Short mmCIF file of C-alpha atoms in Angstrom, two decimals:
data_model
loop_
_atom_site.label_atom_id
_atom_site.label_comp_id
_atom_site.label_asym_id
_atom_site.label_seq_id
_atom_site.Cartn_x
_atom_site.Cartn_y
_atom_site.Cartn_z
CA UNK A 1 -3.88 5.33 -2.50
CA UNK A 2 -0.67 6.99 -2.22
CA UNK A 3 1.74 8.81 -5.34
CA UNK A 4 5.01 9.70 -4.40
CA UNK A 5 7.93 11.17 -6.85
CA UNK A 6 11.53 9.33 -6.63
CA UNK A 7 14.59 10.73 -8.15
CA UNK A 8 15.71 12.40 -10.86
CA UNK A 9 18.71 11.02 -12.30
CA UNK A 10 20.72 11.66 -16.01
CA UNK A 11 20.96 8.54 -16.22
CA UNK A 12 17.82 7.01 -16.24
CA UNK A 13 18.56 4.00 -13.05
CA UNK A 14 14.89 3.78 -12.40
CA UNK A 15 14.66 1.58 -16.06
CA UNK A 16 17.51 -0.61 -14.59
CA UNK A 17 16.09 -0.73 -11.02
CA UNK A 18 12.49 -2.00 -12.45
CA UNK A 19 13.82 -4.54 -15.24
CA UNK A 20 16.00 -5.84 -12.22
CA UNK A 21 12.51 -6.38 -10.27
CA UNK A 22 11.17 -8.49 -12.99
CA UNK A 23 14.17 -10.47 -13.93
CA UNK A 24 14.17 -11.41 -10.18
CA UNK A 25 10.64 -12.45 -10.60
CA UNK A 26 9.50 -9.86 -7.90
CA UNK A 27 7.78 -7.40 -10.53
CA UNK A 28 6.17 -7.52 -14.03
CA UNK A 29 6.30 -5.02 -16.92
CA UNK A 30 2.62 -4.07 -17.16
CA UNK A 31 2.48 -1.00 -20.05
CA UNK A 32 5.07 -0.04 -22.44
CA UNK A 33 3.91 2.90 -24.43
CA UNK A 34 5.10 5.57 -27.08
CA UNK A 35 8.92 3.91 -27.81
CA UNK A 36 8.56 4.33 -31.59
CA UNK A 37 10.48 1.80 -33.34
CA UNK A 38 10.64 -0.74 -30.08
CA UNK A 39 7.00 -1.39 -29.87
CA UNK A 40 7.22 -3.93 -32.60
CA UNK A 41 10.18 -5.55 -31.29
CA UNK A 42 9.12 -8.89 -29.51
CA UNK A 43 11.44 -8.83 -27.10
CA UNK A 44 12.79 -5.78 -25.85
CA UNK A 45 16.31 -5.23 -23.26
CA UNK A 46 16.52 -2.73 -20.10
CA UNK A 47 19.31 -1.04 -22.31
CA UNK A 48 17.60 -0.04 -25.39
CA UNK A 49 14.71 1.05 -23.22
CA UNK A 50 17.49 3.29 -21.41
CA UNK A 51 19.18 4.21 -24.32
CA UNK A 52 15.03 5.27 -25.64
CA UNK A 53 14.67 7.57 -22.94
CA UNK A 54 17.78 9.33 -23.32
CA UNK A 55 17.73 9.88 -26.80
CA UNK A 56 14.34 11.23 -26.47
CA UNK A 57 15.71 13.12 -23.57
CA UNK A 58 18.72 14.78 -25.33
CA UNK A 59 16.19 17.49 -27.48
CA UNK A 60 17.02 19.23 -24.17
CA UNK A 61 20.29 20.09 -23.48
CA UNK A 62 19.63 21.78 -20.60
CA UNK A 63 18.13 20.09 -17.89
CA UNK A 64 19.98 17.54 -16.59
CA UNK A 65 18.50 15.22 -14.05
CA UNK A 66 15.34 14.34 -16.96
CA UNK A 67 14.49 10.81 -15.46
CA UNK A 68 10.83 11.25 -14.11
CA UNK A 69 9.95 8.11 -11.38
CA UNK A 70 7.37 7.93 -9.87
CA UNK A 71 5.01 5.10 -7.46
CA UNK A 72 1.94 4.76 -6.38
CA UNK A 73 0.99 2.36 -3.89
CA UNK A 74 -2.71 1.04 -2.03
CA UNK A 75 -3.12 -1.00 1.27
CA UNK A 76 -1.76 -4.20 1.40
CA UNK A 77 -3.99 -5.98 -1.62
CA UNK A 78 -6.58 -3.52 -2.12
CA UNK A 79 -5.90 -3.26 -5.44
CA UNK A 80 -4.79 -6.27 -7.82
CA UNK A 81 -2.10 -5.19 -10.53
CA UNK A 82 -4.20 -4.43 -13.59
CA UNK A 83 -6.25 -2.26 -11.77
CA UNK A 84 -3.72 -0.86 -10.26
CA UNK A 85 -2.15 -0.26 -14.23
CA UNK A 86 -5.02 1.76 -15.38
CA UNK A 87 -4.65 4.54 -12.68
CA UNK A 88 -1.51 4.48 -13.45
CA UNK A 89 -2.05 5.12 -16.48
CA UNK A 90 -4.94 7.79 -15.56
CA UNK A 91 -2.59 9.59 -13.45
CA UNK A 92 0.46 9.95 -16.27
CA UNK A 93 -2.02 11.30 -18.07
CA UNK A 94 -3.34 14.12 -15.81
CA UNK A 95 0.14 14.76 -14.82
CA UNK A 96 1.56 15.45 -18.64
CA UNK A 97 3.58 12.76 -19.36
CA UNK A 98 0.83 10.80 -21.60
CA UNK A 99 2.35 11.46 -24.64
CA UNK A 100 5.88 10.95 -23.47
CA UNK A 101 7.72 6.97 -23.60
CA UNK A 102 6.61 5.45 -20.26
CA UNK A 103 6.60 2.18 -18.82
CA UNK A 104 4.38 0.87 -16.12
CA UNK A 105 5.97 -1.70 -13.43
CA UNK A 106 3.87 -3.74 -10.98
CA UNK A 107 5.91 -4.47 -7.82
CA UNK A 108 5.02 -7.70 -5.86
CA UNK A 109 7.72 -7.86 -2.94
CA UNK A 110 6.04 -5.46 -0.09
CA UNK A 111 3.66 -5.61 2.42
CA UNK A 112 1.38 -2.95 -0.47
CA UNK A 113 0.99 -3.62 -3.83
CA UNK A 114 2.36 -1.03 -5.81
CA UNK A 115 3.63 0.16 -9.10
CA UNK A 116 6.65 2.26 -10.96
CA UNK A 117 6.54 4.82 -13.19
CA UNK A 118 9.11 5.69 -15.38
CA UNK A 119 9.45 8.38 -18.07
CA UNK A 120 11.66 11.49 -19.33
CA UNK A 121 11.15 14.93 -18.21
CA UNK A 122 11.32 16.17 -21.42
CA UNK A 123 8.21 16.68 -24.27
CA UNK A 124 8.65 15.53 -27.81
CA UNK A 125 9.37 19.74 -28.58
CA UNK A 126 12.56 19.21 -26.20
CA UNK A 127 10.45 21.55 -23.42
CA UNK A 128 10.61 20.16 -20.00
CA UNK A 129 7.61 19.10 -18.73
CA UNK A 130 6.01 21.20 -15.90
CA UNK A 131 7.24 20.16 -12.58
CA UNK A 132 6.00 23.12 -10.19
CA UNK A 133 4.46 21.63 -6.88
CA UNK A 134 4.17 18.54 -8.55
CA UNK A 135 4.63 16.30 -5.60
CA UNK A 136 1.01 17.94 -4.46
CA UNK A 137 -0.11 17.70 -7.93
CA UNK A 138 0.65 13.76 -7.96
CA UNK A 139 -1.74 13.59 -4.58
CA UNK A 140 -4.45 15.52 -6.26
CA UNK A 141 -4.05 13.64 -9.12
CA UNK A 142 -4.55 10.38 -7.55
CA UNK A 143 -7.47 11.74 -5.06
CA UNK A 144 -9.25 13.52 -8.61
CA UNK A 145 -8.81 9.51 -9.83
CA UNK A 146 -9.81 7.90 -7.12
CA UNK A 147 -12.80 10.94 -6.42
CA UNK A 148 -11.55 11.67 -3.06
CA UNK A 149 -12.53 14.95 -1.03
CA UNK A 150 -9.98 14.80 1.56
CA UNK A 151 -11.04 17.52 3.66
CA UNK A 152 -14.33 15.53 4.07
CA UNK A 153 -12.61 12.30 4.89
CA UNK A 154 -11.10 13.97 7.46
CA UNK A 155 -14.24 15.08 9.18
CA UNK A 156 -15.62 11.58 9.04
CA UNK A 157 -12.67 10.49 10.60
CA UNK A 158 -13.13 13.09 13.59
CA UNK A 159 -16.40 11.83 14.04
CA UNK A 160 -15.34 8.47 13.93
CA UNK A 161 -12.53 9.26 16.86
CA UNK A 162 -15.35 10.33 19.22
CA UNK A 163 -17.27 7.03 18.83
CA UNK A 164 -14.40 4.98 20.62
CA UNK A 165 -13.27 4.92 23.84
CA UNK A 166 -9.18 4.78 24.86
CA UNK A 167 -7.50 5.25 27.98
CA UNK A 168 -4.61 7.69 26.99
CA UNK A 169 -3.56 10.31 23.90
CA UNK A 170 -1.53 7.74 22.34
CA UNK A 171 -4.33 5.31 21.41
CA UNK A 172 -6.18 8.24 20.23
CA UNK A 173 -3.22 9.37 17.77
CA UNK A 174 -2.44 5.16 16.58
CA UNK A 175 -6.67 5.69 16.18
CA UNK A 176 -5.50 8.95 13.34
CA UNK A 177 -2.06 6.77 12.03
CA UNK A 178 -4.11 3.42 11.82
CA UNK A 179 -6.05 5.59 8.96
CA UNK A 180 -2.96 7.07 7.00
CA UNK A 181 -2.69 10.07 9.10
CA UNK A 182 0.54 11.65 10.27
CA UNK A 183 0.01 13.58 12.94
CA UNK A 184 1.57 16.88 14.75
CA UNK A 185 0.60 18.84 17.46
CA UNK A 186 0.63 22.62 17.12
CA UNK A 187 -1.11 25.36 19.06
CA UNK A 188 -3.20 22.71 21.22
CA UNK A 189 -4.57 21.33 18.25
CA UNK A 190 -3.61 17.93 16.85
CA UNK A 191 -3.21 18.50 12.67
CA UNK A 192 -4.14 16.08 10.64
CA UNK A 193 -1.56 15.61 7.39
CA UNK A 194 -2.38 13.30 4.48
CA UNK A 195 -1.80 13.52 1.13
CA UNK A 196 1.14 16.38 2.05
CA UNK A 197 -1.22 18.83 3.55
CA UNK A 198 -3.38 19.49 6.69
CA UNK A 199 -6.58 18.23 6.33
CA UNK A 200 -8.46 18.67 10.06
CA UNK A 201 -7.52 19.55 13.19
CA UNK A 202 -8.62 18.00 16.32
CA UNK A 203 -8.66 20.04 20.06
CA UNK A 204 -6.54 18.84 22.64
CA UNK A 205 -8.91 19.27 24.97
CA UNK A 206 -11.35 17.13 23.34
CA UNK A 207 -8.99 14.07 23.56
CA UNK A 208 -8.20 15.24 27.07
CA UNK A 209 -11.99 15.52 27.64
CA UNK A 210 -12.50 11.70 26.43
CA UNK A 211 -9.38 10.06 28.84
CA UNK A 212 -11.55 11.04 31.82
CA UNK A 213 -14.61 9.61 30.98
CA UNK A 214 -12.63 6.28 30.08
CA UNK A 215 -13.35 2.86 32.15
CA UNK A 216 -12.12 -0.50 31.21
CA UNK A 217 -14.31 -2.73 29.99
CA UNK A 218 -13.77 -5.63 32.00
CA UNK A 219 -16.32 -8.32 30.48
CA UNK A 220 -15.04 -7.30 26.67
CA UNK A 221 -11.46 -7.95 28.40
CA UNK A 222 -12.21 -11.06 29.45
CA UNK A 223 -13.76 -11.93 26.06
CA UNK A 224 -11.10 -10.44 24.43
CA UNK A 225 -8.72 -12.71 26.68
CA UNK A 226 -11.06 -16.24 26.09
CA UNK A 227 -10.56 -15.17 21.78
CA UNK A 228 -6.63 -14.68 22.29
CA UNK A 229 -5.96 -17.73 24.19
CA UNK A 230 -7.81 -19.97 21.83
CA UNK A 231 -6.85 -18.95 18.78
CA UNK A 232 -3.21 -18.36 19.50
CA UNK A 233 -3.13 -21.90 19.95
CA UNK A 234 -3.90 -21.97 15.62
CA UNK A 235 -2.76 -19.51 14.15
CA UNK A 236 0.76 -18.13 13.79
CA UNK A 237 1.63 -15.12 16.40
CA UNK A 238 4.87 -14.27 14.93
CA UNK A 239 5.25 -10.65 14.41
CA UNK A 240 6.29 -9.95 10.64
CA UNK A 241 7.98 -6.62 10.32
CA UNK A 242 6.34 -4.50 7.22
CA UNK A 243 8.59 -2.24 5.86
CA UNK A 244 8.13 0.45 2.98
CA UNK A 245 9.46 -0.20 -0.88
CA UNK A 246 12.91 0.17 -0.95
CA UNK A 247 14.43 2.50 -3.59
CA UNK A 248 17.77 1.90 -4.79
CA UNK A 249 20.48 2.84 -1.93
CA UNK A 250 17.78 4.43 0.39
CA UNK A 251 17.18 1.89 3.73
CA UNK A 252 13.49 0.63 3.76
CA UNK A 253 11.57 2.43 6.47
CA UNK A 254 10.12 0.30 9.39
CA UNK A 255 6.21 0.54 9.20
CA UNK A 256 4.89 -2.17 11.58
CA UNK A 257 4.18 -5.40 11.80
CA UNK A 258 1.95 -8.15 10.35
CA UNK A 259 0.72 -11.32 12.10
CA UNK A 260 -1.74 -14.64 11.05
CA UNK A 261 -3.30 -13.98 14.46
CA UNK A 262 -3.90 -10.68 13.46
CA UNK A 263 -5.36 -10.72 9.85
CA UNK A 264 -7.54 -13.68 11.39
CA UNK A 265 -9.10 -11.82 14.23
CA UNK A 266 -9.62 -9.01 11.71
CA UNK A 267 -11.54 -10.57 9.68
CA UNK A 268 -13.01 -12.82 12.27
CA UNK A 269 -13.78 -10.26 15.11
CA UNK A 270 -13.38 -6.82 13.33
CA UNK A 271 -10.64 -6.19 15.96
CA UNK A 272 -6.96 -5.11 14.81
CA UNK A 273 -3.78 -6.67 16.73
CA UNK A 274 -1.08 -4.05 16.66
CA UNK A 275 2.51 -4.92 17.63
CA UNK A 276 4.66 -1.80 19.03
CA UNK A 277 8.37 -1.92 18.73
CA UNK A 278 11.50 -0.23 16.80
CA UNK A 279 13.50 -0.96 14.18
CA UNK A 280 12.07 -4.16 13.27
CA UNK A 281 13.38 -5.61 16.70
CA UNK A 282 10.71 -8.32 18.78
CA UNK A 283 7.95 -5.88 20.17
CA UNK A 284 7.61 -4.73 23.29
CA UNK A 285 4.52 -4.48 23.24
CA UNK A 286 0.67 -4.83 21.65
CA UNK A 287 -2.68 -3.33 21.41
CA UNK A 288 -5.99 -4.20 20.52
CA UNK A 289 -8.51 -2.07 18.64
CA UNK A 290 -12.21 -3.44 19.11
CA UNK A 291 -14.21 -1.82 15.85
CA UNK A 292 -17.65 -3.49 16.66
CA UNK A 293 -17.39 -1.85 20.14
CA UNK A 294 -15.15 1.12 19.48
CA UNK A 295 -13.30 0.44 22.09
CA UNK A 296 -8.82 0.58 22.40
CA UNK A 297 -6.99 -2.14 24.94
CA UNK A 298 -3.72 -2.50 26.09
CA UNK A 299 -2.69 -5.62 25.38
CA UNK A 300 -1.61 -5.80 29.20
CA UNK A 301 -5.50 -5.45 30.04
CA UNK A 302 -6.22 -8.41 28.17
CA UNK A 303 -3.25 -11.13 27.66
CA UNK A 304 0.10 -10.76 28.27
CA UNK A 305 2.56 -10.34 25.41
CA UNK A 306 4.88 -13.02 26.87
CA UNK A 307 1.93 -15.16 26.41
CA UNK A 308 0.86 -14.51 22.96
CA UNK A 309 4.26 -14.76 20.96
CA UNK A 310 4.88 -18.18 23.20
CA UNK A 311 1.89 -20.15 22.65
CA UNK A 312 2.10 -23.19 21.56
CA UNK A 313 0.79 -24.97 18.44
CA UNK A 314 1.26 -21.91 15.60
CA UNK A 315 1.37 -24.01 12.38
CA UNK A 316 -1.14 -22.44 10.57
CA UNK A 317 -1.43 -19.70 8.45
CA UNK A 318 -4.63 -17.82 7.90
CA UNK A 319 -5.71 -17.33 4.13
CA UNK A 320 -7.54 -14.07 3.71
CA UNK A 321 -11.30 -14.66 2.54
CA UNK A 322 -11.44 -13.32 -0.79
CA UNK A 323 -14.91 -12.86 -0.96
CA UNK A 324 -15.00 -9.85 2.13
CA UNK A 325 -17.28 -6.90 1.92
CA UNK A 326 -15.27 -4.01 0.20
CA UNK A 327 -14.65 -0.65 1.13
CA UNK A 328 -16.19 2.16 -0.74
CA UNK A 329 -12.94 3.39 -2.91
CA UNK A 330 -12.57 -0.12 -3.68
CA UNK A 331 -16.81 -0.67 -5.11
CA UNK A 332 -16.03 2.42 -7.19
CA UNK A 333 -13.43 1.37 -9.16
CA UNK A 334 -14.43 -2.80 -9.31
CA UNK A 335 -18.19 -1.29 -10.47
CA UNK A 336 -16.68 1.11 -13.32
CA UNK A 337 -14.54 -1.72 -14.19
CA UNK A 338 -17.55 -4.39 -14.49
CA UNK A 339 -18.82 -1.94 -17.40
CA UNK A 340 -15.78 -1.23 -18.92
CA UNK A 341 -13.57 -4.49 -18.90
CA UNK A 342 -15.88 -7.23 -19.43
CA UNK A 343 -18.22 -8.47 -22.54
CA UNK A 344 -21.44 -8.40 -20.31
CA UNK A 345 -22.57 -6.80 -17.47
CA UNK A 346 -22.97 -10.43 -15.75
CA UNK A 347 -19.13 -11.10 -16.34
CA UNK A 348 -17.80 -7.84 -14.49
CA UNK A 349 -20.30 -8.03 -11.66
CA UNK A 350 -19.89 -11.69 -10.92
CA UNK A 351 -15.95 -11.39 -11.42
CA UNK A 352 -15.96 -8.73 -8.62
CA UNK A 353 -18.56 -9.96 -6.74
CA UNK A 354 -20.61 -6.79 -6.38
CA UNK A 355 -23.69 -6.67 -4.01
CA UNK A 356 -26.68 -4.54 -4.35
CA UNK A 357 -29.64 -3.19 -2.04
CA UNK A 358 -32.64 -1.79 -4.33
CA UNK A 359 -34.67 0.53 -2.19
CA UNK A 360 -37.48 3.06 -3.64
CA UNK A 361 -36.57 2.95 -6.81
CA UNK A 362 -32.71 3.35 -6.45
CA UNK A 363 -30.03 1.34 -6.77
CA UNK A 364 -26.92 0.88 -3.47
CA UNK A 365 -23.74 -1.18 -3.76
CA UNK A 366 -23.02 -2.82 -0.73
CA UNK A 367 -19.86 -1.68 1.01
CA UNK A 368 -18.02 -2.70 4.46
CA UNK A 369 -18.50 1.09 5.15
CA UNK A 370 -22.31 1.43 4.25
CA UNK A 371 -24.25 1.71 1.17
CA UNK A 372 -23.03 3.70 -1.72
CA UNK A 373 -25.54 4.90 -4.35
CA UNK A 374 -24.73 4.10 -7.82
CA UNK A 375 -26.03 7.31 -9.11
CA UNK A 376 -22.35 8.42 -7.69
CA UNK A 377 -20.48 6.54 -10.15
CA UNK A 378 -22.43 5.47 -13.30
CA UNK A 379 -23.87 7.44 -15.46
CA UNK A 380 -27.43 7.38 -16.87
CA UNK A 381 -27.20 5.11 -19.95
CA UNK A 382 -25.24 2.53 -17.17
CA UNK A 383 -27.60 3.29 -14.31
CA UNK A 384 -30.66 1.57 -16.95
CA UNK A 385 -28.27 -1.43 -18.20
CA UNK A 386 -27.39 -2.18 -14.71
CA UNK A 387 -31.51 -1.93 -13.43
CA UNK A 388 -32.40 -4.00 -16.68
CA UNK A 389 -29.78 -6.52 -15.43
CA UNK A 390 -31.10 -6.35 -11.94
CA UNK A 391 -34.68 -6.73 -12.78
CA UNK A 392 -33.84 -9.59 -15.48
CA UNK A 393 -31.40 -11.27 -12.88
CA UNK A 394 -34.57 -11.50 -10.16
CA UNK A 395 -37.00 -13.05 -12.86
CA UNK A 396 -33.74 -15.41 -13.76
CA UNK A 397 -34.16 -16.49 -10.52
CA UNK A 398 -37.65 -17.06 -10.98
CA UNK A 399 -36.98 -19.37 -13.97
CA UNK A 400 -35.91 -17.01 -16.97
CA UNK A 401 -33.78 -18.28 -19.77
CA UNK A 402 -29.76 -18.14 -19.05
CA UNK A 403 -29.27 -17.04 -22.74
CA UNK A 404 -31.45 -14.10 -22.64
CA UNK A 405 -29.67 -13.38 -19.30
CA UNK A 406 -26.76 -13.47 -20.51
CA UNK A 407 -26.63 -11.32 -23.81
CA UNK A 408 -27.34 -8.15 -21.75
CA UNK A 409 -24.76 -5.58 -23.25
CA UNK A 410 -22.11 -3.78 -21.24
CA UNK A 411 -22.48 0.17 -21.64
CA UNK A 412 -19.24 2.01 -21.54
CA UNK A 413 -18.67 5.32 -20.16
CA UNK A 414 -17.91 6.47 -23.68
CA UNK A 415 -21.52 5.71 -25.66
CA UNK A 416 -22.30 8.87 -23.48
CA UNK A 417 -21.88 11.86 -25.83
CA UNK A 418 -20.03 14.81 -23.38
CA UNK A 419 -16.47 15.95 -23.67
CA UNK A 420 -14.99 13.80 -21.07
CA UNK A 421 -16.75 10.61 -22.10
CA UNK A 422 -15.39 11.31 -25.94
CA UNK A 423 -11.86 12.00 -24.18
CA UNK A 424 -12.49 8.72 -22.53
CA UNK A 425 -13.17 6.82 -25.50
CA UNK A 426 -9.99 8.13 -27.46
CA UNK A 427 -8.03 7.57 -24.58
CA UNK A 428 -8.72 3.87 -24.54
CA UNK A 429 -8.71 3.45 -28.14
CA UNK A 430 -4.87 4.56 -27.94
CA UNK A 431 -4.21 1.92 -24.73
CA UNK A 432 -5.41 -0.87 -26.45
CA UNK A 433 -4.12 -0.06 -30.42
CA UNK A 434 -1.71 -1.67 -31.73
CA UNK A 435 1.16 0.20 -30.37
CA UNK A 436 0.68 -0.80 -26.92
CA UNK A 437 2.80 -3.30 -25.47
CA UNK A 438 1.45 -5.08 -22.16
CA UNK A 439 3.07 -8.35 -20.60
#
């Protein structure tokens, strides 16, 4: 999950630049909050929004760039657009903008789903709102939100590089850049930056060390080779170019490229099909990263490129199985939102389609990156509900009623009596009152 700050402008484009997305049918208008006088108005125009913003804005006379934009993206799909909406919302908050007019844009036309923030700079007193570091604030933000430790992802990641096995420095670093790392080498150490800031660093010498011990894996070729020629034959092999969201005159960046083949042998094989080229040209190029064995090919050691984007019979497309194990960011948010969005606890879980693993006593959501304990995300009054559930769900099985299943009560984060669950419970009593406009 990324947040990144856009431009300030006087003028307030970033209102025109959204409502443009969702008259063109590639965006939505998700949250419309604190306008005054326009949240009763049924239908509401791009110019008295602007026109909103800038009357607010003028307490301040100033500052002069007092648009605030903002986006924050996830992977691909990872996240659908309400969810997406609500750490949004989170994240205005924590950055001081809550009480401010804001509107909250989902964005539909990229490779990563993603949403816009807009706002004004300026507080209801006609004070600008803090802005110092804030483009590493709106990273913590997000990783506070999400409950990332960065520092530790990064060590599991360097632990995870010395598990595979790759033939030169440049598999090793599309290893680091495959998992959101940008990467520079300083000092004979390979930094890891993410989130604007060096995380890890990683020897030289211990890359170096790995290259020697490397020998291709001949039989997992050949495998590799029996896979590519069959399926190619199926699925489509064209190489979509990916590109990142385009903000108003600013050319979209070239991030890669996107194949059928590929998201089928990903989710067939666990192994990743990534096209190298430039500029969004034909690649040059491929490589294959083989997770179950931890093991990097070139695509020349397996199947020739020529081969791949010429085979014949690529009619299909390959529909992404909903129903895939999900990663551990991803079971932390669907399992908070099973308790908080849904009438019962049944509803949410079955709507997400959460797994569990009950072991001693204790309770593990299933994840495609191991087990997560739910102790880590619920807290105590939950942790009973969702072991009453549990136990009442195995003795459904057994024969129980489906009415006494199903009138188990969802408990929200807020019938916990602490600070933060009381800020919790105010905060969502203001997003859904009555002068909250969502579409």
């Amino acid at each position: 999950m990324r947040a990144k700050i856009l431009s300030s402008t006087s003028s307030f484009k970033g209102v025109t630049y959204n409502t443009n997305k969702t008259q063109n049918e590639k965006g939505e208008l998700m949250r419309l909050l604190n306008f005054g006088y326009l949240q009763d108005t049924k239908e509401i125009g791009p110019n008295e929004v602007k026109n909103f913003l800038i009357a607010h804005s003028n307490r301040n006379s100033i500052v002069r760039d007092k648009q605030f934009h903002a986006m924050i993206s996830c992977k691909e799909r990872e996240y659908i657009k309400e969810e997406l909406t609500d750490i949004a919302h989170e994240w205005v908050d924590k950055m001081g903008y809550g009480q401010n007019p804001f509107l909250i844009v989902f964005h539909k036309d990229t490779a990563n789903n993603h949403v816009h923030i807009v706002s004004s700079r300026i507080d209801k007193e006609g004070k600008k709102i803090n802005d110092s570091f804030e483009k590493i604030r709106a990273q913590e933000a997000i990783n506070e939100i999400m409950r990332l430790n960065p520092k530790q992802e990064a060590n599991r990641t360097t632990d995870a590089l010395q598990e595979f096995r790759f033939s030169t420095k440049a598999q090793g670093m599309m290893l680091l850049e495959n998992l959101g790392y940008k990467l520079k080498e300083t000092n004979q150490q390979l930094e890891l930056i993410k989130y604007g800031s060096v995380q890890g660093r990683i020897p030289i010498s211990e890359i170096n060390q790995k290259l020697k011990s490397y020998v291709l894996d001949k039989t997992r070729a050949n495998q590799l080779k029996a896979i590519l020629d069959k399926y190619s034959k199926i699925y489509k092999t064209d190489p979509i170019p990916l590109f990142e969201p385009k903000h108003g005159s600013v050319s979209a960046k070239h991030l890669g490229y996107r194949s059928d083949l590929g998201d089928f042998l990903s989710a067939k094989f666990g192994v990743q099909l990534i096209f190298h080229g430039k500029d969004a040209k034909t690649p040059y190029g491929y490589s294959l990263i083989d997770n179950a064995n931890k093991i990097v090919f070139k695509g020349s050691e397996v199947f020739p490129i020529k081969r791949l984007l010429e085979a014949e019979g690529k009619q299909q497309e390959f529909q992404t199985d909903k129903s895939k194990a999900i990663n551990l960011i991803e079971g932390k948010v669907k399992l908070r939102s099973a308790f908080n969005d849904f009438s019962t606890i049944q509803q949410g879980l079955e709507h997400h389609s959460l797994r569990f693993d009950r072991r001693e006593g204790d309770t593990y959501l299933n994840t495609s990156q191991g087990i997560l304990s739910t102790k880590d995300i619920l807290q105590s009054k939950q942790l009973q509900a969702l072991d009453e559930y549990l136990a009442l769900s195995e003795e459904h099985s057994s024969g129980q009623s489906q009415d006494e299943f199903d009138l188990i009560p969802i408990l929200h984060v807020a019938n916990d009596e602490d600070d933060e669950a009381a800020h919790g419970r105010k905060r969502r009593k203001k997003r859904n009152g009555d002068n909250e406009i969502t579409r």
